[in-house]
Short mmCIF file of C-alpha atoms in Angstrom, two decimals:
data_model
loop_
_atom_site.label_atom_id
_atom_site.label_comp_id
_atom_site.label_asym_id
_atom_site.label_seq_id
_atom_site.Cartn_x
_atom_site.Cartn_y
_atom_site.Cartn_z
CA UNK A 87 -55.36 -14.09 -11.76
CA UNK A 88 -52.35 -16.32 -10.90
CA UNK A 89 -50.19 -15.24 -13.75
CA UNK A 90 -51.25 -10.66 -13.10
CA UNK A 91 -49.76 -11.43 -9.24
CA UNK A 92 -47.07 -13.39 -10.73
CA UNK A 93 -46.55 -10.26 -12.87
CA UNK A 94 -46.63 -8.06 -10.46
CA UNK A 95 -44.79 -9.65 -8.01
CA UNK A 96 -42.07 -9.33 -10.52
CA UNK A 97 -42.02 -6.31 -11.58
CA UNK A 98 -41.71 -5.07 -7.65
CA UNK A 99 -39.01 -7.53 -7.24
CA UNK A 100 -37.43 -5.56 -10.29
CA UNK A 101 -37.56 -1.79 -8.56
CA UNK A 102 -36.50 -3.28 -5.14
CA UNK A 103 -33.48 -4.39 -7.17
CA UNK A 104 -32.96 -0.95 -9.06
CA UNK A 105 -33.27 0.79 -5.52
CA UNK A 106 -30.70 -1.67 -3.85
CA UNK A 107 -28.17 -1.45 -6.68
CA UNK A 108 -28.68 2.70 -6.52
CA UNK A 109 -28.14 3.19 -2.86
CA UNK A 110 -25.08 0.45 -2.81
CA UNK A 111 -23.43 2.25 -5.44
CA UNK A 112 -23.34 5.33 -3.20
CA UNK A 113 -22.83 3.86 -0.31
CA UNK A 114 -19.62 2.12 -1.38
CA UNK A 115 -16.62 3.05 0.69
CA UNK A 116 -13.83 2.09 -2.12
CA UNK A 117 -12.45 5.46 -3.65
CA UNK A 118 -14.24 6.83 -6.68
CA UNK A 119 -12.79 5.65 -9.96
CA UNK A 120 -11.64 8.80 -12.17
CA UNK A 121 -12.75 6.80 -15.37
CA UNK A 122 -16.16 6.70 -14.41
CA UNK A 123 -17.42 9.92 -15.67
CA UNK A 124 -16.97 9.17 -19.33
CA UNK A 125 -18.75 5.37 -18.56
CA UNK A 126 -21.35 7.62 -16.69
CA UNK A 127 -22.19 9.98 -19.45
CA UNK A 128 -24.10 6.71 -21.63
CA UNK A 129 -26.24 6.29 -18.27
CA UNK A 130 -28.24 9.27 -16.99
CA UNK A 131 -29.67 7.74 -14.38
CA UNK A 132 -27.01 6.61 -12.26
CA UNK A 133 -25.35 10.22 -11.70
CA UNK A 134 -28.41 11.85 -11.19
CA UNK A 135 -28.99 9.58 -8.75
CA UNK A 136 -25.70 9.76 -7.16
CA UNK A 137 -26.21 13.22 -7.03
CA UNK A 138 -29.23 13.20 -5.39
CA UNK A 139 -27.83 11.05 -2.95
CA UNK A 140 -25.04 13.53 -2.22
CA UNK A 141 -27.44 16.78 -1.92
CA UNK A 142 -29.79 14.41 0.60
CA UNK A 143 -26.99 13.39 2.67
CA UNK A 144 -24.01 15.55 2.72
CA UNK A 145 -22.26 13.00 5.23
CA UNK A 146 -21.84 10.68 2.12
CA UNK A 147 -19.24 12.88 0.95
CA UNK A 148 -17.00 12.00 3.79
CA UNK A 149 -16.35 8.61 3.83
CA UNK A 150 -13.55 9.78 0.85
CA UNK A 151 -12.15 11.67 3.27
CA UNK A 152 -12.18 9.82 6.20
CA UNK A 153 -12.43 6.72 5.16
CA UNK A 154 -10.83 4.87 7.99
CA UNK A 155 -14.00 6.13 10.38
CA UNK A 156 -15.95 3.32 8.72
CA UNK A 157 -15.71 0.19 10.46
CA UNK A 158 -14.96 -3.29 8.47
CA UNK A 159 -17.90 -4.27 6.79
CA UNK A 160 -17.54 -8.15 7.94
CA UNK A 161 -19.75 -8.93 10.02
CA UNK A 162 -17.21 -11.06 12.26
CA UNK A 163 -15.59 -8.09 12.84
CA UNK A 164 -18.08 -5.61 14.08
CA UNK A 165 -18.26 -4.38 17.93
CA UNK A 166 -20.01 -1.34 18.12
CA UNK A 167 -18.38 -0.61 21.86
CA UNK A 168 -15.22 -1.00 20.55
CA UNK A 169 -16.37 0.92 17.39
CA UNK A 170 -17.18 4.30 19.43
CA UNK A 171 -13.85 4.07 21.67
CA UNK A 172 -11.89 4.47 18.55
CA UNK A 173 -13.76 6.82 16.85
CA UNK A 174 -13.31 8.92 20.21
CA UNK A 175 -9.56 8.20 20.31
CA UNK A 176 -8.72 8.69 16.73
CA UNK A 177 -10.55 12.13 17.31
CA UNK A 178 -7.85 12.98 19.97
CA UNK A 179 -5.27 11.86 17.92
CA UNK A 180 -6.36 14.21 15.14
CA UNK A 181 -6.49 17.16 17.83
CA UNK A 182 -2.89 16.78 18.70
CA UNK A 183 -1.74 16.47 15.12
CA UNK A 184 -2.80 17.41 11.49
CA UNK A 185 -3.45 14.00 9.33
CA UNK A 186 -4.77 15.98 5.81
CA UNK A 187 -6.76 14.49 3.23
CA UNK A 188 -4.85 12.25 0.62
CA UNK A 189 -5.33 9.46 -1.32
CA UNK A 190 -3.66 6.75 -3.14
CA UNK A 191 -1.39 8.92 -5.38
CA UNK A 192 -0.63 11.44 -3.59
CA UNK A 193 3.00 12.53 -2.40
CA UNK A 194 3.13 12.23 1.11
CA UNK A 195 6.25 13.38 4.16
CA UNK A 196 6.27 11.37 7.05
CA UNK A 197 7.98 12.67 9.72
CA UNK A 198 8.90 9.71 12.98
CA UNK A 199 10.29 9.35 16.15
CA UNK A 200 13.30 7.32 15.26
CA UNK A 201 13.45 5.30 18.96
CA UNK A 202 17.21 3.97 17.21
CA UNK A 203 19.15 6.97 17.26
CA UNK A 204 18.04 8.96 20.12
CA UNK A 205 16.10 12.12 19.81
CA UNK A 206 16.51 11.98 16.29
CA UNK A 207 13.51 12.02 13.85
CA UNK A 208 13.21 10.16 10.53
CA UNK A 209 11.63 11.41 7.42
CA UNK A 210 10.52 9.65 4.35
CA UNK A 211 8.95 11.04 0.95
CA UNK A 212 7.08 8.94 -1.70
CA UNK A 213 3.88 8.16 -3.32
CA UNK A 214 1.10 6.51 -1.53
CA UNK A 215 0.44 2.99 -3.10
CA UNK A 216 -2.22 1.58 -0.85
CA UNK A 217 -4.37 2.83 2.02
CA UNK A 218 -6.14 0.23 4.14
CA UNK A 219 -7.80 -0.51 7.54
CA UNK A 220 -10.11 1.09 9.48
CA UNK A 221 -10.43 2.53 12.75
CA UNK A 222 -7.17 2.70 14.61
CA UNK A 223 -5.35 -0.08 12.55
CA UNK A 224 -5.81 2.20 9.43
CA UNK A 225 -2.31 2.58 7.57
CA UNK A 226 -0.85 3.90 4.35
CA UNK A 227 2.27 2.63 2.14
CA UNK A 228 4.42 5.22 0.73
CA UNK A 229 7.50 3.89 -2.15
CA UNK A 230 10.14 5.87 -3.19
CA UNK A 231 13.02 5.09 -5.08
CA UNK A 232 16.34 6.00 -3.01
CA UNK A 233 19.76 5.67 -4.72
CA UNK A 234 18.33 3.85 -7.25
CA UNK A 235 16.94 0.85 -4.69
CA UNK A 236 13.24 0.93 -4.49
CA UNK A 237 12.05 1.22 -0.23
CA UNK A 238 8.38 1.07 0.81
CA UNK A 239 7.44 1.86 4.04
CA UNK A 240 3.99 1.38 5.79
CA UNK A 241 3.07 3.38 8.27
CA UNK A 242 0.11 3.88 11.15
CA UNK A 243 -2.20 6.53 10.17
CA UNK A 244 -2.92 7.34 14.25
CA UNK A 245 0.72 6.01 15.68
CA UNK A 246 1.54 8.36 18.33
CA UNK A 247 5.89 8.01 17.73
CA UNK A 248 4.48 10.48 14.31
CA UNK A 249 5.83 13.56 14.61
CA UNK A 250 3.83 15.05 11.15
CA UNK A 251 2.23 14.04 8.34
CA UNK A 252 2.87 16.53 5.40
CA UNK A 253 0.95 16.15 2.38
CA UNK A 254 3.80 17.13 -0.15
CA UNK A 255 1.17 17.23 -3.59
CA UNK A 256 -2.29 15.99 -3.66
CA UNK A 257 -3.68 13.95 -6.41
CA UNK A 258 -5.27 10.54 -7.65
CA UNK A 259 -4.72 8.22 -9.90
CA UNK A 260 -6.05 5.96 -12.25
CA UNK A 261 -6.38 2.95 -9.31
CA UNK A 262 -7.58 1.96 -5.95
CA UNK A 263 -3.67 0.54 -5.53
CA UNK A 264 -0.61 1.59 -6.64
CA UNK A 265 1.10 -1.80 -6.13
CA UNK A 266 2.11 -2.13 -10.53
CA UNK A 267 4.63 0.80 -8.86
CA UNK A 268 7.18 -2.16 -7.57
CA UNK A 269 6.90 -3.76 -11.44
CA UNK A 270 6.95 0.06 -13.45
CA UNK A 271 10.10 1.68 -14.40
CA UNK A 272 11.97 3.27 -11.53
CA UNK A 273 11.31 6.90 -12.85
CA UNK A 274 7.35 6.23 -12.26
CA UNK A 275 8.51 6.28 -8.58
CA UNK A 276 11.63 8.30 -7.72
CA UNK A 277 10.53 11.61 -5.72
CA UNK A 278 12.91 14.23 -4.08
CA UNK A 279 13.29 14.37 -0.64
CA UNK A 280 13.46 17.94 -0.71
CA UNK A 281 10.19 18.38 -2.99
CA UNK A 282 8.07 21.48 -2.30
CA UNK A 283 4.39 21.18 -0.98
CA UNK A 284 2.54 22.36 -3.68
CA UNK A 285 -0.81 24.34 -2.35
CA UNK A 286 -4.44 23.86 -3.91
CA UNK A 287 -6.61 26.96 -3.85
CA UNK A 288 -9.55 26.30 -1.59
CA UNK A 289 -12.57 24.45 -2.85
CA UNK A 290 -10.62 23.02 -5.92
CA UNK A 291 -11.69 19.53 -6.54
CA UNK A 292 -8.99 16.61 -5.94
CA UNK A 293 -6.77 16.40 -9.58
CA UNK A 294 -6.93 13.01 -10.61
CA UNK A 295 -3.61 12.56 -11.96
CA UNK A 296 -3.86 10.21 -15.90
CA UNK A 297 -0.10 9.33 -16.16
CA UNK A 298 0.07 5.60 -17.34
CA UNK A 299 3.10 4.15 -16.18
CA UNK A 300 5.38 1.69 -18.10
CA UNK A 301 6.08 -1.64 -16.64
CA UNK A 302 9.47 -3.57 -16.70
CA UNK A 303 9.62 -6.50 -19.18
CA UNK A 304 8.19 -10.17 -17.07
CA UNK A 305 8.49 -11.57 -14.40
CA UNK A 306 5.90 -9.41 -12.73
CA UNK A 307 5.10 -9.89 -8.67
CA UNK A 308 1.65 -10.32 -9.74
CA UNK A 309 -1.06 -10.55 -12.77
CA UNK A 310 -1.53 -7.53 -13.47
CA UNK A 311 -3.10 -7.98 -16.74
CA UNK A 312 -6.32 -9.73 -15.20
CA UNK A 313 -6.50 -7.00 -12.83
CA UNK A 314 -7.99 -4.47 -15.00
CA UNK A 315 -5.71 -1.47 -14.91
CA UNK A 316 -6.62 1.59 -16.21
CA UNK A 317 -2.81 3.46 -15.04
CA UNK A 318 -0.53 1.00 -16.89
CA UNK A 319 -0.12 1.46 -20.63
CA UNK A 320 2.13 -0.83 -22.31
CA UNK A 321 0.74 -4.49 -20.45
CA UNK A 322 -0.31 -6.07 -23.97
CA UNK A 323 3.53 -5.79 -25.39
CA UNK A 324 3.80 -8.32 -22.41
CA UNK A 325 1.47 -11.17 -22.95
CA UNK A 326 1.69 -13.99 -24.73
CA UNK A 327 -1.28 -15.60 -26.96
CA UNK A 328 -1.20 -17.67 -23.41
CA UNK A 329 -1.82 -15.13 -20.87
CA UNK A 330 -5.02 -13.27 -22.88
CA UNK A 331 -7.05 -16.76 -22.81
CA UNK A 332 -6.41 -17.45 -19.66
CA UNK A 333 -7.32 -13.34 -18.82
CA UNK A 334 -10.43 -13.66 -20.70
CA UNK A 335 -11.33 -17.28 -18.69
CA UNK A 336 -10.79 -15.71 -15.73
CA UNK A 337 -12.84 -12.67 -16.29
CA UNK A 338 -16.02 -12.35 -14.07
CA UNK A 339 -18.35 -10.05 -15.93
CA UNK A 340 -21.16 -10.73 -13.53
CA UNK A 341 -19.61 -9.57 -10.16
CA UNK A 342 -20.49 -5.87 -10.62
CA UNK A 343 -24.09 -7.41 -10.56
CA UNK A 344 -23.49 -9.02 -7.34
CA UNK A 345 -26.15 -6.91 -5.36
CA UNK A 346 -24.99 -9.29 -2.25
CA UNK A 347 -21.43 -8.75 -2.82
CA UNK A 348 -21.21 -4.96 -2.86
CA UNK A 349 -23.60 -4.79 0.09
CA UNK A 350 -21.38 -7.05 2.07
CA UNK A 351 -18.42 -4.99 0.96
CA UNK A 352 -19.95 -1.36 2.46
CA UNK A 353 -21.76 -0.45 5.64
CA UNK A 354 -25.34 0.37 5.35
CA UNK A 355 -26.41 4.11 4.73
CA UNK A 356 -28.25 4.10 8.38
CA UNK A 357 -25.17 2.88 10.57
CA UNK A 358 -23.06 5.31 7.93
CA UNK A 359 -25.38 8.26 8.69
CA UNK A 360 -24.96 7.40 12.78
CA UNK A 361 -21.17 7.08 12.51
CA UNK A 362 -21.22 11.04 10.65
CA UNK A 363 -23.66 12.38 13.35
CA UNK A 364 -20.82 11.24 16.05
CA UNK A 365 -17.92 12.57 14.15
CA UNK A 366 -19.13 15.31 11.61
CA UNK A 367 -18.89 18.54 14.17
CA UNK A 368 -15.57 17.63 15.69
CA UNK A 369 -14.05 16.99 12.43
CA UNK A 370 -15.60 20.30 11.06
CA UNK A 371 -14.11 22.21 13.97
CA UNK A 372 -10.64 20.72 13.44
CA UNK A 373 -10.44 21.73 10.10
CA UNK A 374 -11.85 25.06 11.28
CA UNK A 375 -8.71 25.33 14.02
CA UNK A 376 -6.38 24.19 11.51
CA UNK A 377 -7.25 26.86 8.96
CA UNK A 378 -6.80 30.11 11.28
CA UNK A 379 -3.81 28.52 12.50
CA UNK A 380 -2.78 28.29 8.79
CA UNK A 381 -3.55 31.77 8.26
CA UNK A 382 -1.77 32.96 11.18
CA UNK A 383 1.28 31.41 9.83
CA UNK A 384 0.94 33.00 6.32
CA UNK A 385 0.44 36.58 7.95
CA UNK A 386 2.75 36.36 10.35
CA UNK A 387 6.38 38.73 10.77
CA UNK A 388 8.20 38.37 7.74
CA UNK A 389 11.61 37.19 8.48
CA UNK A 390 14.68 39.74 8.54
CA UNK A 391 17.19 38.15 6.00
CA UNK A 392 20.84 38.52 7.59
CA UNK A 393 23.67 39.96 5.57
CA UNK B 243 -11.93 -45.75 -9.89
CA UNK B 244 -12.56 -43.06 -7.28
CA UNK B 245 -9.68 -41.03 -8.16
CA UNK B 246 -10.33 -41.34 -12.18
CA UNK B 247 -13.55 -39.85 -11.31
CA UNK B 248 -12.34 -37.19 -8.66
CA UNK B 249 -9.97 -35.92 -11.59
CA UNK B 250 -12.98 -36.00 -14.16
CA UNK B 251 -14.34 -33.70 -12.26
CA UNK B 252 -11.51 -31.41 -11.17
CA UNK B 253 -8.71 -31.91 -13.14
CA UNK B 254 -6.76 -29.27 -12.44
CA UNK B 255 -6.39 -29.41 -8.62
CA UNK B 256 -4.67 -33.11 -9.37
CA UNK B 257 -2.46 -31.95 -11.95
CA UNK B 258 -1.30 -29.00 -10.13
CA UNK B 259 2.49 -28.26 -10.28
CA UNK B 260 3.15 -24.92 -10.04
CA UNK B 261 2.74 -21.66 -7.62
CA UNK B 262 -1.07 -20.69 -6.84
CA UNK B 263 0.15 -18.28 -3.72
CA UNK B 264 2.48 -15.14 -4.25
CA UNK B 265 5.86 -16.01 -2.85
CA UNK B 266 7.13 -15.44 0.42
CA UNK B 267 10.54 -13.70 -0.87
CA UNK B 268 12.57 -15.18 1.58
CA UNK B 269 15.80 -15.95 2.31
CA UNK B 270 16.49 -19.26 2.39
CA UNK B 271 19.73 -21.57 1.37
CA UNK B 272 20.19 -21.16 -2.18
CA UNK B 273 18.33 -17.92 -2.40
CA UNK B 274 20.44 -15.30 -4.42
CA UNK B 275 21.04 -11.91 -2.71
CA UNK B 276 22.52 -8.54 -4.04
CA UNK B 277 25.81 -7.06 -2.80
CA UNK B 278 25.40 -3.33 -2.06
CA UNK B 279 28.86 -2.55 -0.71
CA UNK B 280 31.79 -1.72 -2.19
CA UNK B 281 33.85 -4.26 -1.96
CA UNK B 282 36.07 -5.80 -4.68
CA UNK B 283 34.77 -9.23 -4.33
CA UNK B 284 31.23 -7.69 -4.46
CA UNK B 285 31.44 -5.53 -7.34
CA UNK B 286 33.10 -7.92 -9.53
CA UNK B 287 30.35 -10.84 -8.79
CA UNK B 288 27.06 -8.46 -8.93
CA UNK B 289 29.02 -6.91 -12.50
CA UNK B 290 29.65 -10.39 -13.93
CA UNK B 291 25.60 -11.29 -13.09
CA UNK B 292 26.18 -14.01 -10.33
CA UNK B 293 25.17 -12.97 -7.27
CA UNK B 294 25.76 -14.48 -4.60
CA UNK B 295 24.01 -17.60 -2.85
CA UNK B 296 22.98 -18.29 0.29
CA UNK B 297 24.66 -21.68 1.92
CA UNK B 298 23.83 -21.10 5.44
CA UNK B 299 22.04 -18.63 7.91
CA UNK B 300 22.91 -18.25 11.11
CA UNK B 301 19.64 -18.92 13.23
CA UNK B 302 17.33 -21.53 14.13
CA UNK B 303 14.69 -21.12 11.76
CA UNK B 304 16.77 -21.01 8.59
CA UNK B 305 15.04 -18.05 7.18
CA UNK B 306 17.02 -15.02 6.92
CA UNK B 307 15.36 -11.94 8.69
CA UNK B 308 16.82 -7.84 8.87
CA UNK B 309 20.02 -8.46 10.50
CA UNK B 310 21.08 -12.13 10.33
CA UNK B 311 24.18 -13.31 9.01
CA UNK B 312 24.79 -15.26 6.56
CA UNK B 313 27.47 -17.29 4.47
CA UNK B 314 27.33 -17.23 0.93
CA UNK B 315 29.04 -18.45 -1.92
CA UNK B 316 30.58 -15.90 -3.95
CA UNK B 317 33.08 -16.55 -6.97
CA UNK B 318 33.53 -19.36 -6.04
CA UNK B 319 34.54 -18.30 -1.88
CA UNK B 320 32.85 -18.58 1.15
CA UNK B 321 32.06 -14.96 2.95
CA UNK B 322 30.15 -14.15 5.15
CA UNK B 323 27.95 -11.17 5.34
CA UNK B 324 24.66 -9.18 7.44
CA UNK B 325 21.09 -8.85 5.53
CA UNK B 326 20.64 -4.89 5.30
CA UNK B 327 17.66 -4.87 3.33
CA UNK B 328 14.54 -7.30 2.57
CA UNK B 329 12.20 -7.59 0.38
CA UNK B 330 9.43 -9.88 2.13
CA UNK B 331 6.89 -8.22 4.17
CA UNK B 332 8.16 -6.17 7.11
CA UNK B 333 6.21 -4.92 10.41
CA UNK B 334 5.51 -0.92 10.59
CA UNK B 335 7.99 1.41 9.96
CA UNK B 336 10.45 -0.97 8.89
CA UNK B 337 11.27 -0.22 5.43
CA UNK B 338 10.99 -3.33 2.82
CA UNK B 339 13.31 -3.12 0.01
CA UNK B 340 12.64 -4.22 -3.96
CA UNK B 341 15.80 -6.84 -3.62
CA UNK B 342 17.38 -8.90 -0.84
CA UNK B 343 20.73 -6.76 0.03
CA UNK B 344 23.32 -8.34 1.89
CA UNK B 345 26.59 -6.40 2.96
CA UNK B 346 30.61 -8.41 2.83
CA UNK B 347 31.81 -9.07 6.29
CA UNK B 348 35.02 -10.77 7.62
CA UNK B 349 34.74 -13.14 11.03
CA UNK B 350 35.44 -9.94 13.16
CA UNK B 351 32.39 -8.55 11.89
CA UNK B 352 34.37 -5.62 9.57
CA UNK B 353 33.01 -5.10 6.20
CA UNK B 354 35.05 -5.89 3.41
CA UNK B 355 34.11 -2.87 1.82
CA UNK B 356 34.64 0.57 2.36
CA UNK B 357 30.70 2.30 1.45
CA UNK B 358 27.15 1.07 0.92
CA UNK B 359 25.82 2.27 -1.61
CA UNK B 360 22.16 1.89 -1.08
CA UNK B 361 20.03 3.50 2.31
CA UNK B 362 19.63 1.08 5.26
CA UNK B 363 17.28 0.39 7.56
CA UNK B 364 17.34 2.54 11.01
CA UNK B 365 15.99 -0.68 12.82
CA UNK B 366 19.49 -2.71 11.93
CA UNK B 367 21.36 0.16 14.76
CA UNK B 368 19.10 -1.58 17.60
CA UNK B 369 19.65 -5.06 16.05
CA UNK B 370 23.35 -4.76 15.24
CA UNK B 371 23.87 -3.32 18.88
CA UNK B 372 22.00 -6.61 20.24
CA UNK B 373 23.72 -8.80 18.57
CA UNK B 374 27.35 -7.67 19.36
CA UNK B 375 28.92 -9.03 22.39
CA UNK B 376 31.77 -7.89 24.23
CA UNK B 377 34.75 -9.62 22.85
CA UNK B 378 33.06 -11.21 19.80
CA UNK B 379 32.33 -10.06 16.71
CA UNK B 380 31.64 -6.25 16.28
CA UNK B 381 28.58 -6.03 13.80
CA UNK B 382 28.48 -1.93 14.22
CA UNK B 383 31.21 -1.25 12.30
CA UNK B 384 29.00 -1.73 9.75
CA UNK B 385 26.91 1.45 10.49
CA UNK B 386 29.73 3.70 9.94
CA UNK B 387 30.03 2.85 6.32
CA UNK B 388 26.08 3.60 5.42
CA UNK B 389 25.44 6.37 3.99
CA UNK B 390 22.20 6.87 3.97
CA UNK B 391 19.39 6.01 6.80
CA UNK B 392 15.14 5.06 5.76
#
């Protein structure tokens, strides 16, 4: 009698724990890895999950889009009050200017009030390493290498001295960060400041980008060979017999396991679906706004070319 | 006894003698820096591959920020000469660079040489401007020989 509870005790211990892991792998805010399809394709039950997940709750779909209307998961953090009055501010931001969709990867313009020469604007192009914070403290890096010297400059998504964001080519790559950039070869991150936006047809998913970059011979600013990198191809020409035991000591095979972990690392799917409810129809109508506006521009008087 | 067994245990906190953190990137004395003018001095010590070093900066802290002056040692002279470009972490909007640039000045705050090759920071017209005085040293000559503004 003891033992069949025992048993069974077990074995619904066991689902709960499939469940969990199911939901927290939708639920997770990081950006979808591009690598994970051909992982996926051994496990069947995982993307039909996912994609159950997706039809049941369109709002899920968002949080790569938006991701900086998610609050920080920590606990220590979280103010609900202070939650809403951002959301409601960063949706006035977005109604006085257009900040697209991009990710870590894309090519990005920034155009800023430059409060050092007066009533002059500054502009900078490059590639979006990292993209981090939430709510009104979100902001974005962008490098570029200018006249052969390497610049990185962060920015605030929802700072009101920017003039524009322009989103010059969207893509992703391999990583969540970009940061092996400041240790690749300088070609990996040299863009033109005069580059073209180059236009997506509507309803095209987001190209992930698989350019593996080459990095400079050691000393590196950081590990990167216990890091995992899927967007840096030449790392084992680097390491000595040293650095790949210590990689494989550090390793920590168990963490994607961690059911705890990854839940303390997302917000649950029932504050998630509350935050979408608040945010979903204004966001739909900006991007509504946005588009005729676009298509104004494209049909608009053609102009008369002088000489 | 204690100890003996404290390191049994952990032995590698005890024996620890090297970096666990990322470093700051700072400039401090003896830090080397990169000449990005064009100044004879300059070129010939950033071609030869000794850069300068840092033997004193000019504020209370001792840690050079965007803008501070500094004396270095360079072939074997003392110069002096304004950070344009770091590479620790900078505030929003204020572009951090991949290497610690430092442009030649004389004591009248004119550059030594006659272009900078590299862009400079917008930020260093406000902080330039501050830190001229009437009848001092005139740091803003400096800005007329950029080229290029991030």
């Amino acid at each position: 009698m003891a033992l069949a509870i025992r048993r069974s005790t077990s074995e619904v211990f066991g689902a709960a724990k499939w469940f969990i892991r199911r939901d927290c792998r939708a639920l997770s805010t990081l950006p979808e890895k591009a690598v994970e399809v051909p992982v996926e394709k051994k496990r069947d039950r995982p993307v039909v999950s996912r994609i159950r997940a997706n039809a049941r709750n369109p709002n899920l779909a968002l949080r790569h889009v938006y991701p900086e209307f998610l609050p920080d998961p920590n606990p220590k953090w979280r103010n609900s009050l202070r939650e809403k009055l951002e959301r409601t501010d960063m949706l006035n931001r977005r109604k006085q200017i257009d900040i697209p969709e991009f990710y870590v990867g894309s090519i990005l313009a920034v155009t800023v009030a430059d409060p050092h020469a007066q009533g002059k604007t500054n502009r900078f192009v490059g590639i979006c390493i990292e993209r981090k914070g939430a709510g009104l403290r979100a902001e974005f890096t962008l490098r570029n290498v200018v006249d052969h010297q390497g610049v990185e400059v962060r920015y605030d998504l929802y700072d009101p001295t920017v003039h524009s964001i322009q989103v010059l080519r969207l893509e992703k790559r391999l990583d969540d960060k970009l940061l092996y950039l400041r240790d690749a070869l300088p070609e990996y991150s040299t863009f033109p400041f005069d580059m073209d936006p180059e236009i997506l047809p509507d309803g095209t998913p987001v190209p992930v980008n698989p350019v593996q970059v080459k990095l400079k011979p050691r000393p590196w600013l950081e590990r990167w060979e216990r890091q995992e990198l899927q967007g840096v191809s030449n790392i084992e020409e680097h390491l000595k017999e040293k650095d790949r035991v210590r990689r494989e000591l550090r390793k920590e095979p168990w963490e994607k396991y961690d059911l705890m972990k990854q839940y303390r690392k997302t917000i649950p799917i029932e504050d998630q679906n509350d935050i979408w409810a608040e945010v979903n129809h204004q966001l739909k109508q900006l991007q509504l706004t946005r588009k005729k506006v676009s298509r104004k521009r494209t049909f608009g008087v053609p102009k008369t070319q002088l000489g | 006894m204690f100890k003996s067994l404290v390191s049994k245990l952990n032995p590698v906190q005890l024996s620890c003698g090297f970096h666990t953190t990322a470093c700051m990137n700072e400039v401090r004395l003896l830090s080397r820096l990169r000449v990005v003018d064009n100044s004879e001095i300059g070129k010939r010590a950033m071609a030869e591959g000794k850069p300068p070093k840092v033997i004193c900066v000019y504020n209370k802290k001792h840690v050079g920020y965007i803008g501070d002056r500094v004396l270095v040692a360079i072939k074997g002279q003392k110069k002096k000469g304004i950070l344009v470009g770091m590479k620790q972490k900078q505030s929003v909007k204020v572009p951090k660079f991949d290497s610690n640039n430092v442009v030649l000045i004389d004591d009248n705050g004119t550059p030594l040489g006659n272009r900078i090759h590299v862009p400079i920071p917008t930020i260093l017209r406000t902080i330039l401007k501050e830190k001229t005085h009437s009848k001092g040293a005139d740091y803003t000559k400096l800005l007329a020989i950029a080229t290029r503004f991030v």
